[in-house]
C-alpha atoms as one frame of an Amber mdcrd trajectory, in Angstrom:
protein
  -5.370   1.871 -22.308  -2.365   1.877 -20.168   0.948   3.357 -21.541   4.389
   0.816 -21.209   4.283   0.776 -17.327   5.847   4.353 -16.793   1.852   5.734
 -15.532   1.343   1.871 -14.578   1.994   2.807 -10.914   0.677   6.453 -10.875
  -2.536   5.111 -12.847  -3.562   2.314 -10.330  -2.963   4.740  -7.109  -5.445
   7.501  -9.049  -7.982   4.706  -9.803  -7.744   3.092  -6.293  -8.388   6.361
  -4.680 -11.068   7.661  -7.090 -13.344   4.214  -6.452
């Protein structure tokens, strides 16, 4: 689902604040 790590970061911030 996740690409390498390069989103890694950017992807958990976006899901933490849209929970």
């Amino acid at each position: 689902m996740l690409r390498s790590g390069i989103l890694d970061g950017r992807t958990t911030e976006k899901r933490m604040e849209c929970v």
